[in-house]
């Protein structure tokens, strides 16, 4: 009905602008409703030590459990959430949930089990003047020590504006670690290293794809490995940690280890899973460690 004043007027105006705007508004409204109705969940993909297949961290990834459409992937709604601004409250939800969960793992499994938990942050969030205090609050409320939180940013999320560099520097000063996500895919990944106080670079999946294939040339000239090789050398020179993304085979693990990568993430190692799945992995690792410790003690 057209009588609800400003709101109805806004809808009429939007209709005049054509279908895409309407579809976008509908999705925007649906995202808001979904957030209020608790349809977003966080899953965690293990980050693994490549030499012994040992979980050392996680990356939080959001999922939308839609009542009729099932599980919707972030590729389908993150862009709309960014356009509509809903990424700010949605991102805050992911932040708080991840901090809470990471603190629970720390309490249950101790300081050596999971070193860090990462989450993705978009430009829109970094632009939000409340972002830094939201992070500080999430850490305080959860009790998670700041050095256990990793914030992943992409080039498109970073290269714009003073406000963002100020936020990133403040987060760095707080002791939070910043990771450059999808590293190597942007137009100016190298400038990014100077602009952002990064602690970690995440080698993009596109440079892991095909890395295991021997193209017949001498190793140093292997084009399929060139970027992965350059990135690890750069990381070593700058004292940054690395994570190789999107690992799908044992052959890729071997090739990455050969190049000097020690940490990775990918379906071959572990898929994104609910928190309970990570708890099971950590419990299994604890059992292995307890057994090994006992064996060592028994021998000495
Ligand atoms: P990303 O941060 O680069 O996350 C890695 C993506 O690669 C995830 O997709 C993960 O499921 C997928 N992946 C991991 N291992 C493999 C593999 O071996 N093979 C293949 N093909 N894919 C693999 P996902 O969960 O669909 O997320 C896609 C993107 O959406 C993320 O890319 C990130 O940019 C964005 N995203 C996800 N959650 C959030 C969030 O909470 N906030 C924001 N701002 N963005 C998010
Ligand atoms: Mg990421
Ligand atoms: Mg990534
Ligand atoms: Mg990626």
Short mmCIF file of C-alpha atoms and ligand atoms in Angstrom, two decimals:
data_model
loop_
_atom_site.label_atom_id
_atom_site.label_comp_id
_atom_site.label_asym_id
_atom_site.label_seq_id
_atom_site.Cartn_x
_atom_site.Cartn_y
_atom_site.Cartn_z
CA UNK A 1 0.00 0.00 0.00
CA UNK A 2 1.21 3.45 -0.96
CA UNK A 3 0.20 5.38 2.13
CA UNK A 4 3.17 4.80 4.47
CA UNK A 5 4.79 8.12 3.65
CA UNK A 6 8.53 8.20 3.00
CA UNK A 7 9.00 4.48 2.84
CA UNK A 8 6.40 3.93 0.10
CA UNK A 9 7.78 6.93 -1.79
CA UNK A 10 11.21 5.35 -1.75
CA UNK A 11 9.87 2.11 -3.17
CA UNK A 12 8.06 3.95 -5.99
CA UNK A 13 11.25 5.81 -6.86
CA UNK A 14 13.25 2.60 -6.89
CA UNK A 15 10.75 0.91 -9.19
CA UNK A 16 11.31 3.72 -11.68
CA UNK A 17 15.00 2.87 -11.66
CA UNK A 18 14.43 -0.60 -13.01
CA UNK A 19 14.75 -4.20 -12.02
CA UNK A 20 18.40 -4.45 -10.82
CA UNK A 21 17.85 -1.80 -8.15
CA UNK A 22 14.70 -3.53 -6.99
CA UNK A 23 16.38 -6.92 -6.88
CA UNK A 24 19.25 -5.38 -4.97
CA UNK A 25 16.87 -3.73 -2.50
CA UNK A 26 14.99 -6.96 -2.04
CA UNK A 27 18.24 -8.80 -1.31
CA UNK A 28 19.33 -6.01 1.01
CA UNK A 29 16.07 -6.32 2.94
CA UNK A 30 16.32 -10.07 2.97
CA UNK A 31 19.86 -9.94 4.35
CA UNK A 32 18.69 -7.66 7.17
CA UNK A 33 15.86 -10.03 7.98
CA UNK A 34 18.20 -13.04 7.79
CA UNK A 35 20.59 -11.40 10.23
CA UNK A 36 17.75 -10.61 12.64
CA UNK A 37 16.43 -14.17 12.28
CA UNK A 38 19.82 -15.72 12.99
CA UNK A 39 20.24 -17.40 9.60
CA UNK A 40 23.97 -16.66 9.33
CA UNK A 41 26.43 -19.18 10.71
CA UNK A 42 30.19 -19.21 10.90
CA UNK A 43 32.18 -22.20 9.68
CA UNK A 44 35.91 -22.62 10.19
CA UNK A 45 38.48 -23.90 7.75
CA UNK A 46 41.62 -25.30 9.40
CA UNK A 47 45.01 -23.81 8.58
CA UNK A 48 47.49 -26.63 8.67
CA UNK A 49 51.20 -27.22 9.14
CA UNK A 50 52.11 -28.77 5.82
CA UNK A 51 54.96 -30.98 7.02
CA UNK A 52 52.86 -32.96 9.47
CA UNK A 53 49.23 -32.18 8.61
CA UNK A 54 48.64 -30.51 11.96
CA UNK A 55 45.93 -27.89 12.59
CA UNK A 56 47.43 -24.65 13.89
CA UNK A 57 44.79 -22.08 13.03
CA UNK A 58 41.43 -21.47 11.42
CA UNK A 59 39.79 -19.03 9.05
CA UNK A 60 36.19 -18.07 9.79
CA UNK A 61 33.86 -18.11 6.75
CA UNK A 62 30.25 -17.02 6.88
CA UNK A 63 27.33 -19.11 5.55
CA UNK A 64 23.70 -18.19 5.03
CA UNK A 65 21.25 -20.92 5.97
CA UNK A 66 18.30 -19.72 3.92
CA UNK A 67 14.93 -21.27 4.90
CA UNK A 68 14.07 -22.31 1.33
CA UNK A 69 17.25 -21.90 -0.72
CA UNK A 70 19.46 -23.90 1.65
CA UNK A 71 23.05 -22.92 2.32
CA UNK A 72 24.00 -19.85 0.28
CA UNK A 73 27.70 -19.20 -0.37
CA UNK A 74 29.28 -15.86 0.53
CA UNK A 75 30.15 -15.21 -3.12
CA UNK A 76 26.40 -14.77 -3.64
CA UNK A 77 25.63 -12.35 -0.83
CA UNK A 78 28.83 -10.62 0.34
CA UNK A 79 28.81 -8.23 -2.67
CA UNK A 80 25.19 -7.27 -1.94
CA UNK A 81 25.96 -6.96 1.76
CA UNK A 82 28.81 -4.60 0.88
CA UNK A 83 26.63 -2.47 -1.43
CA UNK A 84 23.83 -2.17 1.08
CA UNK A 85 26.10 -1.63 4.07
CA UNK A 86 24.75 -4.72 5.80
CA UNK A 87 28.29 -6.06 5.80
CA UNK A 88 28.90 -3.82 8.83
CA UNK A 89 26.48 -5.57 11.23
CA UNK A 90 27.05 -8.93 9.50
CA UNK A 91 30.82 -8.52 9.83
CA UNK A 92 30.40 -7.55 13.47
CA UNK A 93 28.46 -10.79 14.02
CA UNK A 94 31.25 -12.85 12.41
CA UNK A 95 33.86 -10.97 14.44
CA UNK A 96 32.13 -11.52 17.78
CA UNK A 97 31.29 -15.13 17.02
CA UNK A 98 34.86 -15.92 15.93
CA UNK A 99 36.41 -14.27 19.00
CA UNK A 100 33.99 -16.08 21.29
CA UNK A 101 34.72 -19.43 19.65
CA UNK A 102 38.50 -18.92 19.55
CA UNK A 103 38.47 -18.02 23.24
CA UNK A 104 36.47 -21.19 23.97
CA UNK A 105 39.06 -23.31 22.09
CA UNK A 106 41.84 -21.57 23.97
CA UNK A 107 40.16 -22.39 27.29
CA UNK A 108 39.48 -26.00 26.32
CA UNK A 109 42.70 -26.94 24.52
CA UNK A 110 45.29 -24.53 25.91
CA UNK A 111 47.60 -21.97 24.31
CA UNK A 112 49.54 -24.32 22.02
CA UNK A 113 46.61 -25.97 20.20
CA UNK A 114 45.22 -23.18 17.99
CA UNK A 115 47.59 -20.30 17.55
CA UNK A 116 45.19 -17.99 15.75
CA UNK A 117 41.78 -17.43 14.27
CA UNK A 118 41.32 -15.29 11.18
CA UNK A 119 38.35 -13.62 9.60
CA UNK A 120 37.71 -11.61 6.45
CA UNK A 121 37.16 -7.88 6.60
CA UNK A 122 35.88 -5.81 3.69
CA UNK A 123 36.65 -2.21 2.81
CA UNK A 124 33.22 -1.07 3.91
CA UNK A 125 33.96 -2.31 7.44
CA UNK A 126 37.38 -0.67 7.54
CA UNK A 127 35.70 2.59 6.52
CA UNK A 128 33.30 2.36 9.44
CA UNK A 129 34.60 4.72 12.14
CA UNK A 130 33.47 2.24 14.82
CA UNK A 131 35.37 -0.72 13.39
CA UNK A 132 38.47 -0.50 15.58
CA UNK A 133 36.42 -0.15 18.76
CA UNK A 134 34.17 -3.04 17.62
CA UNK A 135 37.28 -5.21 17.39
CA UNK A 136 38.54 -4.02 20.76
CA UNK A 137 35.14 -4.77 22.31
CA UNK A 138 34.96 -8.22 20.74
CA UNK A 139 38.38 -9.06 22.21
CA UNK A 140 37.52 -7.69 25.66
CA UNK A 141 34.11 -9.34 25.82
CA UNK A 142 35.44 -12.73 24.67
CA UNK A 143 38.71 -12.59 26.58
CA UNK A 144 40.65 -13.56 23.45
CA UNK A 145 44.21 -12.17 23.52
CA UNK A 146 44.73 -9.78 20.60
CA UNK A 147 47.72 -11.66 19.17
CA UNK A 148 45.43 -14.62 18.48
CA UNK A 149 43.22 -12.67 16.10
CA UNK A 150 44.04 -12.30 12.41
CA UNK A 151 42.16 -9.90 10.16
CA UNK A 152 42.33 -10.77 6.46
CA UNK A 153 42.13 -7.91 4.01
CA UNK A 154 42.29 -7.89 0.22
CA UNK A 155 43.82 -5.32 -2.03
CA UNK A 156 40.44 -3.98 -3.14
CA UNK A 157 39.60 -3.72 0.52
CA UNK A 158 42.60 -1.64 1.39
CA UNK A 159 43.98 0.66 -1.23
CA UNK A 160 41.42 3.37 -0.63
CA UNK A 161 41.78 6.17 1.76
CA UNK A 162 43.34 7.59 4.88
CA UNK A 163 40.60 6.31 7.16
CA UNK A 164 41.51 2.74 6.22
CA UNK A 165 45.26 3.09 6.72
CA UNK A 166 44.61 4.73 10.06
CA UNK A 167 42.36 1.84 11.12
CA UNK A 168 44.90 -0.76 9.98
CA UNK A 169 47.73 0.95 11.84
CA UNK A 170 45.66 1.16 15.01
CA UNK A 171 44.78 -2.54 14.76
CA UNK A 172 48.46 -3.34 14.24
CA UNK A 173 49.40 -1.28 17.30
CA UNK A 174 46.82 -3.21 19.32
CA UNK A 175 48.79 -6.37 18.47
CA UNK A 176 46.28 -7.80 16.01
CA UNK A 177 47.86 -9.51 13.04
CA UNK A 178 46.87 -8.47 9.53
CA UNK A 179 46.92 -10.89 6.60
CA UNK A 180 46.96 -9.92 2.92
CA UNK A 181 44.36 -12.27 1.44
CA UNK A 182 44.38 -13.55 -2.18
CA UNK A 183 47.91 -12.20 -2.42
CA UNK A 184 49.28 -11.76 -5.93
CA UNK A 185 45.93 -11.37 -7.69
CA UNK A 186 45.70 -7.59 -7.40
CA UNK A 187 47.26 -4.99 -9.61
CA UNK A 188 49.58 -3.68 -6.96
CA UNK A 189 50.25 -6.41 -4.45
CA UNK A 190 53.75 -5.07 -3.92
CA UNK A 191 52.62 -1.53 -3.05
CA UNK A 192 50.21 -3.13 -0.64
CA UNK A 193 53.10 -4.53 1.37
CA UNK A 194 54.26 -0.99 2.00
CA UNK A 195 50.80 0.42 2.67
CA UNK A 196 49.64 -2.20 5.17
CA UNK A 197 51.44 -3.30 8.35
CA UNK A 198 50.89 -6.93 7.35
CA UNK A 199 52.18 -9.93 9.31
CA UNK A 200 50.97 -12.64 6.94
CA UNK A 201 50.57 -13.09 3.19
CA UNK A 202 48.11 -15.64 1.85
CA UNK A 203 49.22 -16.94 -1.52
CA UNK A 204 46.14 -17.00 -3.73
CA UNK A 205 44.74 -20.31 -4.91
CA UNK A 206 45.37 -19.36 -8.55
CA UNK A 207 49.13 -19.68 -7.91
CA UNK A 208 48.71 -23.02 -6.17
CA UNK A 209 46.70 -24.44 -9.09
CA UNK A 210 49.11 -26.30 -11.35
CA UNK A 211 52.09 -25.76 -9.05
CA UNK A 212 52.63 -29.54 -8.90
CA UNK A 213 53.03 -29.90 -12.66
CA UNK A 214 56.60 -30.16 -13.88
CA UNK A 215 56.74 -28.13 -17.07
CA UNK A 216 60.06 -29.64 -18.10
CA UNK A 217 62.13 -26.49 -17.55
CA UNK A 218 64.73 -26.09 -14.81
CA UNK A 219 63.01 -25.45 -11.47
CA UNK A 220 64.06 -21.81 -11.27
CA UNK A 221 62.47 -21.08 -14.65
CA UNK A 222 59.26 -22.99 -14.05
CA UNK A 223 56.55 -20.48 -14.96
CA UNK A 224 53.87 -22.32 -13.00
CA UNK A 225 55.88 -21.86 -9.82
CA UNK A 226 57.27 -18.39 -10.48
CA UNK A 227 54.78 -16.36 -8.43
CA UNK A 228 54.72 -18.82 -5.51
CA UNK A 229 58.52 -18.72 -5.48
CA UNK A 230 58.66 -14.92 -5.64
CA UNK A 231 56.09 -14.53 -2.87
CA UNK A 232 57.89 -16.85 -0.44
CA UNK A 233 61.19 -15.07 -1.08
CA UNK A 234 59.54 -11.72 -0.52
CA UNK A 235 57.87 -12.96 2.66
CA UNK A 236 61.16 -14.28 4.03
CA UNK A 237 62.94 -11.02 3.20
CA UNK A 238 60.26 -8.97 4.96
CA UNK A 239 59.83 -11.38 7.88
CA UNK A 240 56.22 -12.24 7.06
CA UNK A 241 54.43 -15.53 7.64
CA UNK A 242 52.79 -17.24 4.68
CA UNK A 243 49.75 -19.41 4.11
CA UNK A 244 49.15 -21.12 0.76
CA UNK A 245 45.45 -21.16 -0.13
CA UNK A 246 43.27 -23.62 -2.03
CA UNK A 247 45.44 -26.74 -1.76
CA UNK A 248 43.64 -29.64 -3.41
CA UNK A 249 46.21 -32.45 -3.60
CA UNK A 250 49.16 -34.16 -1.93
CA UNK A 251 51.29 -33.23 -4.94
CA UNK A 252 50.59 -29.55 -4.31
CA UNK A 253 51.59 -29.96 -0.65
CA UNK A 254 54.89 -31.51 -1.75
CA UNK A 255 55.56 -28.74 -4.28
CA UNK A 256 54.78 -26.03 -1.72
CA UNK A 257 57.02 -27.63 0.93
CA UNK A 258 59.77 -27.77 -1.66
CA UNK A 259 59.39 -24.02 -2.25
CA UNK A 260 59.56 -23.32 1.50
CA UNK A 261 55.89 -22.91 2.41
CA UNK A 262 55.14 -24.34 5.85
CA UNK A 263 51.46 -23.54 6.27
CA UNK A 264 48.46 -24.08 4.05
CA UNK A 265 44.74 -24.27 3.68
CA UNK A 266 42.60 -26.19 1.21
CA UNK A 267 40.00 -28.87 0.63
CA UNK A 268 42.73 -31.55 0.48
CA UNK A 269 43.77 -30.67 4.04
CA UNK A 270 40.37 -29.83 5.53
CA UNK A 271 37.14 -28.25 4.34
CA UNK A 272 35.34 -25.46 6.17
CA UNK A 273 33.38 -27.04 9.04
CA UNK A 274 31.21 -26.09 12.02
CA UNK A 275 33.07 -25.31 15.26
CA UNK A 276 32.33 -28.79 16.62
CA UNK A 277 34.33 -30.32 13.76
CA UNK A 278 37.37 -28.24 14.68
CA UNK A 279 36.92 -29.27 18.33
CA UNK A 280 37.05 -32.91 17.26
CA UNK A 281 40.27 -32.34 15.29
CA UNK A 282 41.85 -30.55 18.25
CA UNK A 283 40.77 -33.34 20.62
CA UNK A 284 42.35 -35.90 18.29
CA UNK A 285 45.58 -33.90 18.12
CA UNK A 286 45.64 -33.63 21.91
CA UNK A 287 45.25 -37.41 22.18
CA UNK A 288 48.19 -37.93 19.81
CA UNK A 289 50.36 -35.51 21.81
CA UNK A 290 49.44 -37.13 25.13
CA UNK A 291 50.35 -40.54 23.73
CA UNK A 292 53.67 -39.34 22.34
CA UNK A 293 54.55 -37.61 25.63
CA UNK A 294 53.76 -40.81 27.55
CA UNK A 295 55.89 -42.89 25.22
CA UNK A 296 58.81 -40.52 25.61
CA UNK A 297 58.47 -40.55 29.41
CA UNK A 298 58.24 -44.35 29.46
CA UNK A 299 61.47 -44.62 27.49
CA UNK A 300 63.51 -42.28 29.70
P1 LIG B 1 38.66 -16.16 0.97
O1 LIG B 1 38.77 -15.31 2.19
O2 LIG B 1 39.82 -16.16 0.05
O3 LIG B 1 38.34 -17.61 1.53
C1 LIG B 1 38.77 -18.79 0.93
C2 LIG B 1 37.68 -19.39 0.08
O4 LIG B 1 38.21 -20.49 -0.65
C3 LIG B 1 36.51 -19.97 0.88
O5 LIG B 1 35.34 -19.83 0.08
C4 LIG B 1 36.91 -21.44 1.00
O6 LIG B 1 35.81 -22.29 1.25
C5 LIG B 1 37.49 -21.66 -0.36
N1 LIG B 1 38.43 -22.77 -0.39
C6 LIG B 1 39.23 -23.22 0.60
N2 LIG B 1 39.99 -24.25 0.19
C7 LIG B 1 39.67 -24.48 -1.11
C8 LIG B 1 40.08 -25.43 -2.09
O7 LIG B 1 40.94 -26.29 -1.85
N3 LIG B 1 39.52 -25.34 -3.32
C9 LIG B 1 38.57 -24.41 -3.62
N4 LIG B 1 38.05 -24.40 -4.84
N5 LIG B 1 38.14 -23.49 -2.71
C10 LIG B 1 38.68 -23.52 -1.48
P2 LIG B 1 33.98 -19.24 0.63
O8 LIG B 1 33.75 -19.67 2.05
O9 LIG B 1 32.94 -19.52 -0.38
O10 LIG B 1 34.25 -17.68 0.68
C11 LIG B 1 34.51 -16.95 -0.49
C12 LIG B 1 34.96 -15.56 -0.16
O11 LIG B 1 33.91 -14.82 0.47
C13 LIG B 1 36.13 -15.51 0.81
O12 LIG B 1 37.34 -15.74 0.13
C14 LIG B 1 35.99 -14.10 1.33
O13 LIG B 1 36.57 -13.18 0.45
C15 LIG B 1 34.48 -13.90 1.34
N6 LIG B 1 33.98 -14.12 2.72
C16 LIG B 1 33.67 -15.27 3.34
N7 LIG B 1 33.25 -15.05 4.61
C17 LIG B 1 33.32 -13.70 4.79
C18 LIG B 1 33.02 -12.83 5.90
O14 LIG B 1 32.65 -13.24 7.01
N8 LIG B 1 33.19 -11.48 5.68
C19 LIG B 1 33.65 -10.98 4.49
N9 LIG B 1 33.79 -9.65 4.37
N10 LIG B 1 33.93 -11.77 3.45
C20 LIG B 1 33.78 -13.12 3.58
MG1 LIG B 2 40.16 -15.03 3.56
MG1 LIG B 3 41.75 -15.98 0.33
MG1 LIG B 4 40.66 -16.46 -2.28
#
